[in-house]
Structure formats: C-alpha cells, structure tokens
C-alpha cells in the first residue's frame, strides 16, 4: 500500500509540474484526415470538434448527397480517433494510457477498477 501511495504522490507531482504545459500542448492538437478517394478533407480539434471541411470540386461530378455525408462523417470519425491517440500520448508521461483512455471514454467503472488494481485489489 505504501508503494502505491508513493507512486500516486509521484504521479500527482508530475502532473502538477507538467500539467499546464501538457494541457497547452493538448489544446493545440489538430488532425486533418482525407477520405480514401481524396475528395474530402476534414480537420478536427483537440476535443474531436469539427474545425474545417475541404471538398475537392471533382465531388460535384457525381452528386450523391448521402455518400458525401457518409464520407464526411467517416473521415471526421477517423480524425477524432487520431486526436485521441495524440492527446493520450501527450499525457502518457503522467497518466497511464489505459487510464487516460478510460477517462476520455467516460468509463467510470474502468477507471475505478484500474485504481483498485493499483492499490493492490482494494476497492
């Protein structure tokens, strides 16, 4: 239990020391993904929010609104996934990636299970 407390304290101090810098880096993350056909590019920000959509004019040669909407959604989803990976990587120095992913997913049960495991199985 003492080793866990020391580990937790060290992680807290790292987060305290590097937190603002890591947060600033995370806020700057933007990812642009392009659809497989190269006609749609989508840029998302650090929370996966849509920042920009670029459509190649060739897209109008075969108008298909449903296909275009699906392509935009799929491309944005891929970009948001890359953003999550990059932000997880930024914080990996102070928060274990599995734990950070669980936080991002809002998976409280997984977070509690990981913390209990780190505490030697106590919950």
Short mmCIF file of N, CA and C in Angstrom, two decimals:
data_model
loop_
_atom_site.label_atom_id
_atom_site.label_comp_id
_atom_site.label_asym_id
_atom_site.label_seq_id
_atom_site.Cartn_x
_atom_site.Cartn_y
_atom_site.Cartn_z
N UNK A 1 0.82 -1.19 0.00
CA UNK A 1 0.00 0.00 0.00
C UNK A 1 0.87 1.26 0.00
N UNK A 2 1.97 1.20 0.76
CA UNK A 2 2.87 2.35 0.82
C UNK A 2 3.48 2.64 -0.55
N UNK A 3 3.85 1.58 -1.27
CA UNK A 3 4.43 1.77 -2.60
C UNK A 3 3.43 2.45 -3.53
N UNK A 4 2.17 2.04 -3.43
CA UNK A 4 1.13 2.67 -4.25
C UNK A 4 0.99 4.14 -3.89
N UNK A 5 0.98 4.45 -2.61
CA UNK A 5 0.85 5.85 -2.16
C UNK A 5 2.02 6.68 -2.69
N UNK A 6 3.23 6.11 -2.65
CA UNK A 6 4.39 6.82 -3.19
C UNK A 6 4.25 7.04 -4.69
N UNK A 7 3.79 6.01 -5.39
CA UNK A 7 3.60 6.10 -6.83
C UNK A 7 2.54 7.15 -7.17
N UNK A 8 1.45 7.16 -6.43
CA UNK A 8 0.38 8.12 -6.65
C UNK A 8 0.87 9.54 -6.37
N UNK A 9 1.64 9.71 -5.30
CA UNK A 9 2.19 11.03 -4.97
C UNK A 9 3.13 11.51 -6.08
N UNK A 10 3.99 10.59 -6.59
CA UNK A 10 4.90 10.96 -7.67
C UNK A 10 4.13 11.37 -8.92
N UNK A 11 3.07 10.61 -9.24
CA UNK A 11 2.27 10.94 -10.41
C UNK A 11 1.59 12.30 -10.22
N UNK A 12 1.11 12.57 -9.02
CA UNK A 12 0.49 13.86 -8.73
C UNK A 12 1.49 15.00 -8.91
N UNK A 13 2.72 14.82 -8.39
CA UNK A 13 3.73 15.87 -8.52
C UNK A 13 4.11 16.09 -9.99
N UNK A 14 4.21 15.01 -10.75
CA UNK A 14 4.49 15.15 -12.18
C UNK A 14 3.38 15.92 -12.87
N UNK A 15 2.16 15.57 -12.55
CA UNK A 15 1.02 16.26 -13.14
C UNK A 15 1.01 17.73 -12.74
N UNK A 16 1.33 18.00 -11.49
CA UNK A 16 1.41 19.38 -11.01
C UNK A 16 2.49 20.15 -11.76
N UNK A 17 3.67 19.54 -11.90
CA UNK A 17 4.80 20.20 -12.55
C UNK A 17 4.59 20.39 -14.05
N UNK A 18 4.02 19.38 -14.71
CA UNK A 18 3.93 19.40 -16.16
C UNK A 18 2.53 19.65 -16.69
N UNK A 19 1.55 19.68 -15.80
CA UNK A 19 0.15 19.76 -16.21
C UNK A 19 -0.19 20.90 -17.14
N UNK A 20 0.23 22.11 -16.80
CA UNK A 20 -0.11 23.26 -17.63
C UNK A 20 0.53 23.17 -19.01
N UNK A 21 1.77 22.72 -19.02
CA UNK A 21 2.46 22.57 -20.31
C UNK A 21 1.79 21.49 -21.16
N UNK A 22 1.44 20.36 -20.54
CA UNK A 22 0.78 19.29 -21.27
C UNK A 22 -0.60 19.73 -21.76
N UNK A 23 -1.31 20.45 -20.91
CA UNK A 23 -2.63 20.95 -21.30
C UNK A 23 -2.52 21.89 -22.49
N UNK A 24 -1.52 22.77 -22.47
CA UNK A 24 -1.32 23.70 -23.59
C UNK A 24 -1.01 22.93 -24.88
N UNK A 25 -0.18 21.90 -24.79
CA UNK A 25 0.14 21.08 -25.96
C UNK A 25 -1.12 20.39 -26.49
N UNK A 26 -1.91 19.85 -25.57
CA UNK A 26 -3.12 19.13 -25.97
C UNK A 26 -4.11 20.08 -26.65
N UNK A 27 -4.22 21.31 -26.17
CA UNK A 27 -5.15 22.27 -26.76
C UNK A 27 -4.77 22.65 -28.19
N UNK A 28 -3.50 22.46 -28.56
CA UNK A 28 -3.03 22.82 -29.89
C UNK A 28 -3.22 21.70 -30.92
N UNK A 29 -3.59 20.51 -30.47
CA UNK A 29 -3.69 19.38 -31.37
C UNK A 29 -4.83 19.59 -32.36
N UNK A 30 -4.49 19.43 -33.63
CA UNK A 30 -5.48 19.40 -34.71
C UNK A 30 -5.03 18.30 -35.66
N UNK A 31 -5.99 17.58 -36.20
CA UNK A 31 -5.68 16.50 -37.13
C UNK A 31 -6.54 16.67 -38.37
N UNK A 32 -5.91 16.50 -39.52
CA UNK A 32 -6.63 16.52 -40.79
C UNK A 32 -6.53 15.13 -41.39
N UNK A 33 -7.68 14.58 -41.74
CA UNK A 33 -7.76 13.29 -42.42
C UNK A 33 -8.41 13.52 -43.77
N UNK A 34 -8.00 12.72 -44.75
CA UNK A 34 -8.55 12.78 -46.09
C UNK A 34 -9.23 11.47 -46.41
N UNK A 35 -10.36 11.55 -47.07
CA UNK A 35 -11.11 10.35 -47.44
C UNK A 35 -10.28 9.50 -48.41
N UNK A 36 -10.57 8.20 -48.48
CA UNK A 36 -9.81 7.32 -49.37
C UNK A 36 -9.81 7.78 -50.83
N UNK A 37 -10.89 8.40 -51.29
CA UNK A 37 -10.94 8.86 -52.69
C UNK A 37 -10.25 10.21 -52.87
N UNK A 38 -9.81 10.84 -51.76
CA UNK A 38 -9.08 12.10 -51.83
C UNK A 38 -9.94 13.32 -52.06
N UNK A 39 -11.25 13.17 -52.03
CA UNK A 39 -12.14 14.28 -52.34
C UNK A 39 -12.62 15.07 -51.12
N UNK A 40 -12.47 14.50 -49.94
CA UNK A 40 -12.93 15.15 -48.71
C UNK A 40 -11.79 15.18 -47.70
N UNK A 41 -11.53 16.37 -47.16
CA UNK A 41 -10.57 16.51 -46.06
C UNK A 41 -11.29 17.16 -44.90
N UNK A 42 -11.06 16.59 -43.71
CA UNK A 42 -11.72 17.08 -42.51
C UNK A 42 -10.65 17.34 -41.45
N UNK A 43 -10.74 18.50 -40.81
CA UNK A 43 -9.84 18.83 -39.71
C UNK A 43 -10.66 18.92 -38.44
N UNK A 44 -10.17 18.25 -37.40
CA UNK A 44 -10.82 18.31 -36.09
C UNK A 44 -9.84 18.84 -35.06
N UNK A 45 -10.40 19.42 -34.00
CA UNK A 45 -9.60 19.98 -32.92
C UNK A 45 -9.41 18.99 -31.79
N UNK A 46 -8.88 19.46 -30.67
CA UNK A 46 -8.48 18.57 -29.57
C UNK A 46 -9.62 17.80 -28.91
N UNK A 47 -10.84 18.25 -29.04
CA UNK A 47 -11.99 17.52 -28.47
C UNK A 47 -12.73 16.75 -29.55
N UNK A 48 -12.14 16.67 -30.75
CA UNK A 48 -12.79 15.99 -31.85
C UNK A 48 -13.79 16.89 -32.57
N UNK A 49 -13.82 18.17 -32.20
CA UNK A 49 -14.77 19.09 -32.82
C UNK A 49 -14.33 19.46 -34.23
N UNK A 50 -15.30 19.63 -35.09
CA UNK A 50 -15.05 19.95 -36.48
C UNK A 50 -14.48 21.35 -36.60
N UNK A 51 -13.34 21.48 -37.25
CA UNK A 51 -12.69 22.77 -37.43
C UNK A 51 -12.83 23.24 -38.88
N UNK A 52 -12.71 22.27 -39.81
CA UNK A 52 -12.73 22.63 -41.23
C UNK A 52 -13.09 21.43 -42.08
N UNK A 53 -13.80 21.68 -43.17
CA UNK A 53 -14.07 20.66 -44.18
C UNK A 53 -13.64 21.24 -45.52
N UNK A 54 -12.88 20.47 -46.27
CA UNK A 54 -12.50 20.87 -47.62
C UNK A 54 -13.02 19.82 -48.60
N UNK A 55 -13.72 20.30 -49.63
CA UNK A 55 -14.27 19.41 -50.65
C UNK A 55 -13.60 19.71 -51.98
N UNK A 56 -13.08 18.68 -52.61
CA UNK A 56 -12.48 18.81 -53.93
C UNK A 56 -13.63 19.07 -54.92
N UNK A 57 -13.47 20.03 -55.83
CA UNK A 57 -14.54 20.32 -56.79
C UNK A 57 -14.97 19.11 -57.62
N UNK A 58 -14.11 18.13 -57.77
CA UNK A 58 -14.48 16.93 -58.54
C UNK A 58 -15.64 16.18 -57.89
N UNK A 59 -15.93 16.49 -56.65
CA UNK A 59 -17.01 15.80 -55.94
C UNK A 59 -18.38 16.07 -56.59
N UNK A 60 -18.48 17.19 -57.31
CA UNK A 60 -19.75 17.57 -57.92
C UNK A 60 -20.01 16.85 -59.25
N UNK A 61 -19.04 16.10 -59.73
CA UNK A 61 -19.23 15.37 -61.00
C UNK A 61 -20.25 14.25 -60.85
N UNK A 62 -20.30 13.66 -59.66
CA UNK A 62 -21.26 12.59 -59.37
C UNK A 62 -22.00 12.94 -58.08
N UNK A 63 -22.99 13.84 -58.18
CA UNK A 63 -23.68 14.26 -56.95
C UNK A 63 -24.41 13.10 -56.26
N UNK A 64 -24.04 12.87 -55.03
CA UNK A 64 -24.68 11.85 -54.21
C UNK A 64 -24.59 12.35 -52.77
N UNK A 65 -25.62 13.04 -52.34
CA UNK A 65 -25.61 13.69 -51.03
C UNK A 65 -25.38 12.69 -49.90
N UNK A 66 -26.01 11.53 -49.97
CA UNK A 66 -25.87 10.53 -48.90
C UNK A 66 -24.43 10.04 -48.82
N UNK A 67 -23.82 9.75 -49.96
CA UNK A 67 -22.43 9.28 -49.97
C UNK A 67 -21.50 10.38 -49.44
N UNK A 68 -21.75 11.61 -49.84
CA UNK A 68 -20.92 12.72 -49.37
C UNK A 68 -21.03 12.87 -47.85
N UNK A 69 -22.25 12.83 -47.33
CA UNK A 69 -22.45 12.94 -45.88
C UNK A 69 -21.75 11.81 -45.15
N UNK A 70 -21.88 10.58 -45.65
CA UNK A 70 -21.21 9.44 -45.02
C UNK A 70 -19.70 9.58 -45.07
N UNK A 71 -19.18 10.04 -46.20
CA UNK A 71 -17.73 10.22 -46.34
C UNK A 71 -17.22 11.27 -45.35
N UNK A 72 -17.95 12.37 -45.22
CA UNK A 72 -17.55 13.41 -44.26
C UNK A 72 -17.56 12.85 -42.84
N UNK A 73 -18.63 12.15 -42.48
CA UNK A 73 -18.75 11.59 -41.12
C UNK A 73 -17.64 10.59 -40.84
N UNK A 74 -17.37 9.68 -41.76
CA UNK A 74 -16.32 8.67 -41.57
C UNK A 74 -14.94 9.30 -41.46
N UNK A 75 -14.69 10.30 -42.28
CA UNK A 75 -13.38 10.97 -42.26
C UNK A 75 -13.20 11.74 -40.96
N UNK A 76 -14.25 12.40 -40.49
CA UNK A 76 -14.19 13.12 -39.21
C UNK A 76 -13.98 12.15 -38.06
N UNK A 77 -14.64 10.99 -38.10
CA UNK A 77 -14.51 9.98 -37.05
C UNK A 77 -13.06 9.48 -36.98
N UNK A 78 -12.44 9.24 -38.15
CA UNK A 78 -11.04 8.80 -38.17
C UNK A 78 -10.12 9.88 -37.60
N UNK A 79 -10.37 11.13 -37.97
CA UNK A 79 -9.55 12.24 -37.47
C UNK A 79 -9.68 12.37 -35.96
N UNK A 80 -10.90 12.23 -35.44
CA UNK A 80 -11.11 12.32 -34.00
C UNK A 80 -10.38 11.20 -33.27
N UNK A 81 -10.32 10.02 -33.88
CA UNK A 81 -9.57 8.90 -33.28
C UNK A 81 -8.09 9.20 -33.18
N UNK A 82 -7.54 9.82 -34.21
CA UNK A 82 -6.12 10.19 -34.20
C UNK A 82 -5.87 11.26 -33.15
N UNK A 83 -6.78 12.21 -33.01
CA UNK A 83 -6.65 13.24 -31.98
C UNK A 83 -6.57 12.59 -30.59
N UNK A 84 -7.47 11.64 -30.31
CA UNK A 84 -7.47 10.95 -29.02
C UNK A 84 -6.13 10.27 -28.77
N UNK A 85 -5.59 9.62 -29.80
CA UNK A 85 -4.29 8.95 -29.66
C UNK A 85 -3.19 9.95 -29.34
N UNK A 86 -3.18 11.08 -30.03
CA UNK A 86 -2.14 12.09 -29.80
C UNK A 86 -2.24 12.70 -28.41
N UNK A 87 -3.45 12.99 -27.97
CA UNK A 87 -3.61 13.58 -26.64
C UNK A 87 -3.26 12.56 -25.56
N UNK A 88 -3.63 11.31 -25.77
CA UNK A 88 -3.24 10.26 -24.82
C UNK A 88 -1.72 10.17 -24.75
N UNK A 89 -1.07 10.27 -25.89
CA UNK A 89 0.40 10.22 -25.94
C UNK A 89 1.01 11.41 -25.20
N UNK A 90 0.44 12.58 -25.36
CA UNK A 90 0.95 13.77 -24.67
C UNK A 90 0.92 13.57 -23.15
N UNK A 91 -0.17 13.01 -22.64
CA UNK A 91 -0.32 12.84 -21.19
C UNK A 91 0.28 11.54 -20.65
N UNK A 92 0.82 10.70 -21.53
CA UNK A 92 1.31 9.39 -21.08
C UNK A 92 2.47 9.48 -20.09
N UNK A 93 3.15 10.61 -20.04
CA UNK A 93 4.25 10.77 -19.09
C UNK A 93 3.74 10.85 -17.64
N UNK A 94 2.47 11.24 -17.48
CA UNK A 94 1.95 11.41 -16.13
C UNK A 94 0.71 10.57 -15.82
N UNK A 95 0.04 10.07 -16.86
CA UNK A 95 -1.16 9.25 -16.66
C UNK A 95 -1.05 8.02 -17.55
N UNK A 96 -1.16 6.82 -16.99
CA UNK A 96 -1.08 5.61 -17.81
C UNK A 96 -2.10 5.67 -18.95
N UNK A 97 -1.69 5.33 -20.18
CA UNK A 97 -2.58 5.45 -21.34
C UNK A 97 -3.94 4.77 -21.17
N UNK A 98 -3.97 3.56 -20.55
CA UNK A 98 -5.25 2.87 -20.40
C UNK A 98 -6.18 3.67 -19.50
N UNK A 99 -5.61 4.25 -18.46
CA UNK A 99 -6.40 5.03 -17.52
C UNK A 99 -6.90 6.31 -18.19
N UNK A 100 -6.05 6.94 -18.96
CA UNK A 100 -6.44 8.17 -19.64
C UNK A 100 -7.54 7.89 -20.66
N UNK A 101 -7.40 6.79 -21.41
CA UNK A 101 -8.43 6.41 -22.38
C UNK A 101 -9.76 6.16 -21.68
N UNK A 102 -9.72 5.50 -20.54
CA UNK A 102 -10.96 5.24 -19.79
C UNK A 102 -11.60 6.57 -19.37
N UNK A 103 -10.78 7.53 -18.97
CA UNK A 103 -11.32 8.85 -18.61
C UNK A 103 -11.97 9.50 -19.83
N UNK A 104 -11.27 9.45 -20.98
CA UNK A 104 -11.82 10.05 -22.19
C UNK A 104 -13.12 9.39 -22.61
N UNK A 105 -13.20 8.08 -22.39
CA UNK A 105 -14.41 7.33 -22.75
C UNK A 105 -15.53 7.54 -21.74
N UNK A 106 -15.22 8.15 -20.60
CA UNK A 106 -16.21 8.32 -19.56
C UNK A 106 -16.56 7.00 -18.88
N UNK A 107 -15.62 6.06 -18.92
CA UNK A 107 -15.83 4.73 -18.36
C UNK A 107 -15.40 4.71 -16.89
N UNK A 108 -16.30 5.16 -16.03
CA UNK A 108 -16.00 5.28 -14.60
C UNK A 108 -15.64 3.93 -14.00
N UNK A 109 -16.34 2.87 -14.41
CA UNK A 109 -16.05 1.54 -13.87
C UNK A 109 -14.62 1.12 -14.18
N UNK A 110 -14.16 1.37 -15.40
CA UNK A 110 -12.79 1.00 -15.77
C UNK A 110 -11.79 1.82 -14.97
N UNK A 111 -12.05 3.10 -14.79
CA UNK A 111 -11.15 3.96 -14.02
C UNK A 111 -11.05 3.44 -12.59
N UNK A 112 -12.19 3.15 -11.97
CA UNK A 112 -12.19 2.65 -10.60
C UNK A 112 -11.50 1.29 -10.51
N UNK A 113 -11.71 0.43 -11.49
CA UNK A 113 -11.07 -0.88 -11.49
C UNK A 113 -9.55 -0.74 -11.60
N UNK A 114 -9.10 0.19 -12.44
CA UNK A 114 -7.66 0.41 -12.59
C UNK A 114 -7.06 0.96 -11.30
N UNK A 115 -7.75 1.89 -10.68
CA UNK A 115 -7.26 2.45 -9.43
C UNK A 115 -7.23 1.37 -8.34
N UNK A 116 -8.27 0.55 -8.29
CA UNK A 116 -8.31 -0.54 -7.29
C UNK A 116 -7.16 -1.51 -7.53
N UNK A 117 -6.90 -1.80 -8.79
CA UNK A 117 -5.80 -2.71 -9.13
C UNK A 117 -4.45 -2.12 -8.69
N UNK A 118 -4.29 -0.82 -8.90
CA UNK A 118 -3.05 -0.15 -8.49
C UNK A 118 -2.90 -0.12 -6.98
N UNK A 119 -4.03 -0.17 -6.28
CA UNK A 119 -3.99 -0.16 -4.81
C UNK A 119 -3.89 -1.56 -4.25
N UNK A 120 -3.63 -2.54 -5.08
CA UNK A 120 -3.46 -3.90 -4.61
C UNK A 120 -4.77 -4.65 -4.47
N UNK A 121 -5.76 -4.29 -5.30
CA UNK A 121 -7.01 -5.03 -5.30
C UNK A 121 -8.05 -4.50 -4.34
N UNK A 122 -7.75 -3.49 -3.58
CA UNK A 122 -8.73 -2.94 -2.63
C UNK A 122 -9.67 -2.01 -3.39
N UNK A 123 -10.93 -2.05 -3.00
CA UNK A 123 -11.89 -1.18 -3.66
C UNK A 123 -12.87 -0.64 -2.68
#
